[in-house]
Coordinates of C-alpha atoms in Angstrom, one line a residue:
X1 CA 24.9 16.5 8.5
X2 CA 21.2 16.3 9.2
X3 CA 19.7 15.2 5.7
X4 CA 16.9 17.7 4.1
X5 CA 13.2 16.6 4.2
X6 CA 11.7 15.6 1.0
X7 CA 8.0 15.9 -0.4
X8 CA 6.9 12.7 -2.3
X9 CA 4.3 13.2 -4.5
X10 CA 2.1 9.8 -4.7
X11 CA -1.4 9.1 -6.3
X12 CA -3.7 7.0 -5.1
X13 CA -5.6 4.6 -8.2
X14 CA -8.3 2.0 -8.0
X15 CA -11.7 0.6 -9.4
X16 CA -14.8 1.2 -8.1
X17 CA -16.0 -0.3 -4.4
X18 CA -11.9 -1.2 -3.9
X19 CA -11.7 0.6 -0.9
X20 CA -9.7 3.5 -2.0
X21 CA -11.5 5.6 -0.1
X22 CA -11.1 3.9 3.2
X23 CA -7.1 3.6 2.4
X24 CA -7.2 7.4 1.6
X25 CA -8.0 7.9 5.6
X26 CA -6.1 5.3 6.7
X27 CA -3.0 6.6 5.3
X28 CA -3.6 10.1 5.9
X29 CA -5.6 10.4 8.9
X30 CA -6.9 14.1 9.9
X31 CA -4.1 15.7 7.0
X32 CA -6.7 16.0 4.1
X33 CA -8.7 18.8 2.3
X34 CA -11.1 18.5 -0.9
X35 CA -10.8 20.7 -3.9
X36 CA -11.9 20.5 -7.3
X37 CA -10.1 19.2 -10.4
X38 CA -9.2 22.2 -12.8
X39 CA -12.6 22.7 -14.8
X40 CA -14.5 19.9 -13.4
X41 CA -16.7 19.6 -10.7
X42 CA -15.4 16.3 -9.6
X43 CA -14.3 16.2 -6.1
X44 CA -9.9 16.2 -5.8
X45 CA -9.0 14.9 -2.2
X46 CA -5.6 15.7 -0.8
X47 CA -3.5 14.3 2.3
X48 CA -0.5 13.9 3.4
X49 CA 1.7 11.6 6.5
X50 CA 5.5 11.7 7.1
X51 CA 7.5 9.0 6.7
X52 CA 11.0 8.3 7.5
X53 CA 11.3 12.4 7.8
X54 CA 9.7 13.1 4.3
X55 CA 6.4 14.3 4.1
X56 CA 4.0 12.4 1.4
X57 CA 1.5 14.4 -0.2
X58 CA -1.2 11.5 -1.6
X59 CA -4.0 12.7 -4.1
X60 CA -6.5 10.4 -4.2
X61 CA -7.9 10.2 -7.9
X62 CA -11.4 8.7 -9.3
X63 CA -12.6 5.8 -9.2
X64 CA -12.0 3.9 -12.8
X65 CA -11.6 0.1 -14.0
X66 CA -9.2 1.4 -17.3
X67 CA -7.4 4.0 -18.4
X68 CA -9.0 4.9 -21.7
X69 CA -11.0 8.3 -22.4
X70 CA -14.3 7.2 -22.1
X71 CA -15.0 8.9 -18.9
X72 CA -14.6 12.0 -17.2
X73 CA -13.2 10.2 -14.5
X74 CA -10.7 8.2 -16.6
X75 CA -9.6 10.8 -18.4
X76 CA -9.0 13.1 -14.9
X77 CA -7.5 9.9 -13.4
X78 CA -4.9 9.3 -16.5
X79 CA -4.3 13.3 -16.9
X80 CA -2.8 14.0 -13.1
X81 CA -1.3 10.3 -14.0
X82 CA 0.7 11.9 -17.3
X83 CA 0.8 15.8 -16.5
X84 CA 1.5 15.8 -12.6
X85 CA 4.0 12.7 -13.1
X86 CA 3.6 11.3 -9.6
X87 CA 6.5 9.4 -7.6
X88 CA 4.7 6.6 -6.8
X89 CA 1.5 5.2 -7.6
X90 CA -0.5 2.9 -5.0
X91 CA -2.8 0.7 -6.8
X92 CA -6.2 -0.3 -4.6
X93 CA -7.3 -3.7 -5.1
X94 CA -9.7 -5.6 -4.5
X95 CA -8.5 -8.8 -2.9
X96 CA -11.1 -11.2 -3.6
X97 CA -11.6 -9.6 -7.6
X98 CA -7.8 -10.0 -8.3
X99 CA -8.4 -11.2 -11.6
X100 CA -10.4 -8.2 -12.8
X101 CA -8.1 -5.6 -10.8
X102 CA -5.0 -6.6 -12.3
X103 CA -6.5 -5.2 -15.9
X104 CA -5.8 -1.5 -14.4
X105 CA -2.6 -2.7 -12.5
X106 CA -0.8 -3.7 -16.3
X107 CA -1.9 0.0 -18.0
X108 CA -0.4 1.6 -14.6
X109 CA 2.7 -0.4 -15.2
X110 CA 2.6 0.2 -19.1
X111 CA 2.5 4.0 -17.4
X112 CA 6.4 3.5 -16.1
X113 CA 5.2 4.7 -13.2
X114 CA 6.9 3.5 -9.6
X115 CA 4.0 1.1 -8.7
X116 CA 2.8 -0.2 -5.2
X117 CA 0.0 -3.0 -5.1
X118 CA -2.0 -2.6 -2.3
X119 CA -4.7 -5.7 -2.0
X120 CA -7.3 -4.7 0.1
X121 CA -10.1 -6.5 2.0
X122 CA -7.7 -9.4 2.6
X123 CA -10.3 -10.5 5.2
X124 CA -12.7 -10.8 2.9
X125 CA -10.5 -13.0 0.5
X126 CA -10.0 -15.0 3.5
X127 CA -13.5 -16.0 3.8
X128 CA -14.3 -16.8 0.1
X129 CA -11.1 -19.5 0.5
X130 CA -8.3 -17.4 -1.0
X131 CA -5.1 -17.9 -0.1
X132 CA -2.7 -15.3 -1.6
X133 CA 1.1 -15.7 -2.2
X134 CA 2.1 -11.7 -1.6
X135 CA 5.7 -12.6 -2.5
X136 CA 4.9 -14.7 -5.2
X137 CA 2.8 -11.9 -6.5
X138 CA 5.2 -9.5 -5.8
X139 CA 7.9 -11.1 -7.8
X140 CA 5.3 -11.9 -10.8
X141 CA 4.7 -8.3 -11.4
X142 CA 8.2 -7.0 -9.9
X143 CA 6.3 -4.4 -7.8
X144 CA 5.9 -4.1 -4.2
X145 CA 2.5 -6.0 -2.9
X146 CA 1.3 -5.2 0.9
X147 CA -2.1 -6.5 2.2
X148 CA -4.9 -4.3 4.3
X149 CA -8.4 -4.3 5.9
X150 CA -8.7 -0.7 5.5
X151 CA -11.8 -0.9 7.5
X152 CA -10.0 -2.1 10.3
X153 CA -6.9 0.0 9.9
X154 CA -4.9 -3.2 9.5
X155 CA -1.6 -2.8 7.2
X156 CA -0.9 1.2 7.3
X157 CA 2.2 1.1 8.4
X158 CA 3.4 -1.3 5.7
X159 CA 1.8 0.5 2.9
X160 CA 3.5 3.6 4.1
X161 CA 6.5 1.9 4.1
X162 CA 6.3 0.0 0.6
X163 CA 5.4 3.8 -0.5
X164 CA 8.3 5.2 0.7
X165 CA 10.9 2.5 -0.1
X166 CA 9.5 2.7 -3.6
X167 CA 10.0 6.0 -3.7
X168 CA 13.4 5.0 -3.0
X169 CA 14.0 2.5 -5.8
X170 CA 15.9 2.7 -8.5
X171 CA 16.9 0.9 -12.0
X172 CA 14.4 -1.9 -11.5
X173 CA 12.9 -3.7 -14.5
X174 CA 9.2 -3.2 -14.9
X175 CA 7.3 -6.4 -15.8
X176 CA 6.4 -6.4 -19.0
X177 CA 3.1 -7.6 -20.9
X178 CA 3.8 -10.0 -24.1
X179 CA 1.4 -9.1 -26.5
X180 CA 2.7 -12.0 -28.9
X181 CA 4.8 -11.7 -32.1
X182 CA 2.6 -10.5 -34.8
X183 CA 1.4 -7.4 -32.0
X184 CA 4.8 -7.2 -30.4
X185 CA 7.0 -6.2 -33.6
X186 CA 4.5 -3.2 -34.3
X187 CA 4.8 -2.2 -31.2
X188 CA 8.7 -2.1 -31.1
X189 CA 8.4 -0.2 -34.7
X190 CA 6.3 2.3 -32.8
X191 CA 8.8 2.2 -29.9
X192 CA 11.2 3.1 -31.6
X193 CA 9.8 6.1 -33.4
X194 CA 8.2 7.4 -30.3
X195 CA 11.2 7.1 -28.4
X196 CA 12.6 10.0 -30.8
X197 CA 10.0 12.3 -29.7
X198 CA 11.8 14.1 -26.8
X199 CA 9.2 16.1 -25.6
X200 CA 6.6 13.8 -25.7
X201 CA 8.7 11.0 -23.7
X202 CA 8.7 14.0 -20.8
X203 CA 5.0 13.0 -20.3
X204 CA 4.7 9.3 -20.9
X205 CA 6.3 6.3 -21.4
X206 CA 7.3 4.8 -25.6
X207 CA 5.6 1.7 -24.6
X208 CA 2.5 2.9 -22.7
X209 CA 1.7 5.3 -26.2
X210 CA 2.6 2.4 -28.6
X211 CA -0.4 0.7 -26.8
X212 CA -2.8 3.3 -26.8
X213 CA -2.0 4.1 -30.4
X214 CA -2.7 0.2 -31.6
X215 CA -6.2 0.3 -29.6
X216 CA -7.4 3.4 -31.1
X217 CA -7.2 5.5 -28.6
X218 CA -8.3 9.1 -28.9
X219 CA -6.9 11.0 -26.2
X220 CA -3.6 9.5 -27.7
X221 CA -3.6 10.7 -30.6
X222 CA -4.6 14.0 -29.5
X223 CA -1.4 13.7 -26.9
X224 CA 0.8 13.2 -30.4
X225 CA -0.3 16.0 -32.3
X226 CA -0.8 18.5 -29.0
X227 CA 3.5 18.3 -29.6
X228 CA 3.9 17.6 -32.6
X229 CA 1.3 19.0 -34.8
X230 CA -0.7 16.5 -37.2
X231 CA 2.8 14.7 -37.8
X232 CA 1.3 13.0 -40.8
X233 CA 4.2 10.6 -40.5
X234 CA 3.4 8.9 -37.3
X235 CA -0.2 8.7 -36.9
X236 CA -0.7 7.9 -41.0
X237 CA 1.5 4.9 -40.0
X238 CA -0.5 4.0 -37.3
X239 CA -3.6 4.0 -39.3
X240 CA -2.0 1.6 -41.7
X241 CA -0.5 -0.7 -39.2
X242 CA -4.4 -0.8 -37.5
X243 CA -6.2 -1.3 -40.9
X244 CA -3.7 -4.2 -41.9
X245 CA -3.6 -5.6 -38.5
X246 CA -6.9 -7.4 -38.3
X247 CA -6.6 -8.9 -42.2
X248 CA -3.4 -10.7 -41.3
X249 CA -4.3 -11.9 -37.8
X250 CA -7.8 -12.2 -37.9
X251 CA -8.6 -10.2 -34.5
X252 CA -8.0 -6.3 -34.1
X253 CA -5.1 -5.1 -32.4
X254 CA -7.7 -4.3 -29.3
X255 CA -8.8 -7.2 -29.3
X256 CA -5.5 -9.0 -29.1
X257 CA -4.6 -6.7 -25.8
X258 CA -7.4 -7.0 -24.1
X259 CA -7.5 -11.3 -24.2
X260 CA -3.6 -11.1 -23.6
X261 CA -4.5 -9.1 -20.7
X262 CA -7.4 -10.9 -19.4
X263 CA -4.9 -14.7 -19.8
X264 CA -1.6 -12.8 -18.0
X265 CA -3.9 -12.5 -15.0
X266 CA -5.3 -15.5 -15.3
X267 CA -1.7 -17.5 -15.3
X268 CA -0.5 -15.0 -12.8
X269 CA -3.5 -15.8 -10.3
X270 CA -3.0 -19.4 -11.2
X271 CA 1.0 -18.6 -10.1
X272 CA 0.0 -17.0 -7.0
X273 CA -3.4 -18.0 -5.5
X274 CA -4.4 -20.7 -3.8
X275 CA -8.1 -22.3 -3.6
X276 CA -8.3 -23.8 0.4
X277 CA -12.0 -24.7 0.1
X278 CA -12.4 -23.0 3.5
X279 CA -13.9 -20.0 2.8
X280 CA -17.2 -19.4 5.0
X281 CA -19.3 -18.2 2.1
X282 CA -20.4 -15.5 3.6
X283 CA -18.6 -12.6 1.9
X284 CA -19.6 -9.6 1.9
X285 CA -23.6 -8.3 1.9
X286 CA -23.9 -7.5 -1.6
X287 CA -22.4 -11.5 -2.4
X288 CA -24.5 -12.8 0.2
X289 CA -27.6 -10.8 -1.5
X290 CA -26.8 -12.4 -4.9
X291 CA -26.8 -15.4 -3.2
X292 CA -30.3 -15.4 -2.0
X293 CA -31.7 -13.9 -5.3
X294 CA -30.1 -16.0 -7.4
X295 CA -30.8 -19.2 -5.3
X296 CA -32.7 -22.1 -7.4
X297 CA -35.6 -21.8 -3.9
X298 CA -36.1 -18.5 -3.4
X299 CA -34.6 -16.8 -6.5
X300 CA -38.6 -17.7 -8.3
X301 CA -40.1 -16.8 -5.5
X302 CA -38.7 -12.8 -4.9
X303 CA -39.5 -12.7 -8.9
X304 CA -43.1 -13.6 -9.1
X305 CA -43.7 -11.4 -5.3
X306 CA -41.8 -8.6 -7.3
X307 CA -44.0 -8.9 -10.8
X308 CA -47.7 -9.4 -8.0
X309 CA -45.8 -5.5 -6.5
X310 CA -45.5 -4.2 -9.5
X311 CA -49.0 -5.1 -10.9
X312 CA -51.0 -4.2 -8.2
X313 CA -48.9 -0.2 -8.3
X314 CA -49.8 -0.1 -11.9

């Protein structure tokens, strides 16, 4: 019996100047169109590309380091993350700025969405003397990790692959972020209280809220009481838990997660990445910019040619 084709919804995350864009087309060739967002004027791109007989419909979502509200892009990126529920979520990184891509990767995973780590530029990695374990990565974060040079259409057929057997995953244990003891049994109280709300648990994970809730976060709380009113209960507790937080452990609970955040990927890259002390140096254009302006020889020099331009225009 001929098995029925399936559509596999996937969205496509990422920070800025990761290459999403380039992995976009690379995965989805001619098979795109552009809308809109629903009452924004910010560009939604769609494609699609069959694999293994089902067809995988990829929207490609802003550009954003975090997950917070701050920004209209954040807040579009982490509404189609929470409303549209994707099946899988391919995470563009930067290959030689692990360190600073894995901050978005741990608030995908908090997400309990199927992940898929895609480090791009691994050329580029190459050349600044990075040597990258995949598998060790892989297993560190218990996601799927596939390497491209979108650029040079290097890797798509893996990606689609790790996409599609993802898809195909089931009962695996997401890796999980300690955020110490003190931080940690708050956030199993909350857990715990959350997980009652049935509703709410359609849209996001007990564990990814509990987080939000302990930094503050607005569009949180707005999540809680769009299903459950003001519930005076839950959010008064969460105001206690924040105002007593920082007396007994000296830091606020934000604080706390971002520094556990920022040392899990620095022992993770310390796990998985390897300094050869080959890399050419030559990066890419912006580094090797930098390089000259910041140089102890010709660093002075551009700044006082720079202050003689902007005299003689005055």
């Amino acid at each position: 019996m001929k098995r029925k084709k399936r559509e596999i919804l996937a969205a496509l995350a990422g920070q800025p100047n990761s290459g999403k864009s380039t992995i976009f087309n690379l995965l989805t060739g001619a098979r795109q169109h552009v809308a809109n967002y629903p009452g924004v004027t910010v560009e939604k791109k769609i494609g699609a590309f069959t694999s293994n007989g089902d067809k995988v419909v990829i929207v490609d979502l802003p550009g954003t380091y975090s997950l917070t509200s701050y920004t209209q892009e954040e807040r579009i990126a982490r509404d189609f993350l929470l409303l549209e529920k994707p099946e899988v979520v391919i995470d563009v990184v930067d290959a030689s700025n692990l360190e600073r891509s894995l901050y978005l990767a741990f608030q995908l995973i908090e997400m309990g969405l199927p992940l898929v780590l895609n480090l791009n530029m691994v050329d580029v990695a190459g050349r600044r003397g990075m040597e990258i374990d995949m598998n060790e990565l892989s297993r560190a974060l218990n996601v799927p990790v596939v390497g491209t040079i979108g650029n040079k259409g290097r890797g798509k057929a893996e990606l689609r692959q790790a996409v599609h057997a993802t898809y195909n995953r089931h009962d695996v244990a997401p890796f999980r972020l300690d955020y110490g003891e003190a931080l940690e049994s708050v956030l199993t109280c909350l857990e715990e209280k959350l997980s009652g709300y049935m509703h709410l648990m359609e849209h996001c994970s007990a564990r990814w809220l509990a987080v939000k809730l302990m930094e503050g976060d607005s569009e949180a709380r707005r999540l809680v009481r769009q299903h459950y009113g003001e519930d005076a209960d839950l959010l008064q507790e969460v105001d206690r838990k924040r105002e007593e937080f920082p007396s007994k452990n000296k830091k606020s609970p934000q604080k706390i997660i971002a520094w556990i955040r920022h040392k899990t990927a620095e022992r993770i890259l310390e796990q998985c990445v390897r300094k050869t002390g080959t890399g050419t140096g030559t990066g890419t254009l912006t580094d090797r910019v930098d390089k000259i302006v910041c140089s102890r020889i010709f660093g002075p020099v551009i700044l006082v040619v720079t202050l003689f331009v902007l005299y003689e225009l005055s």
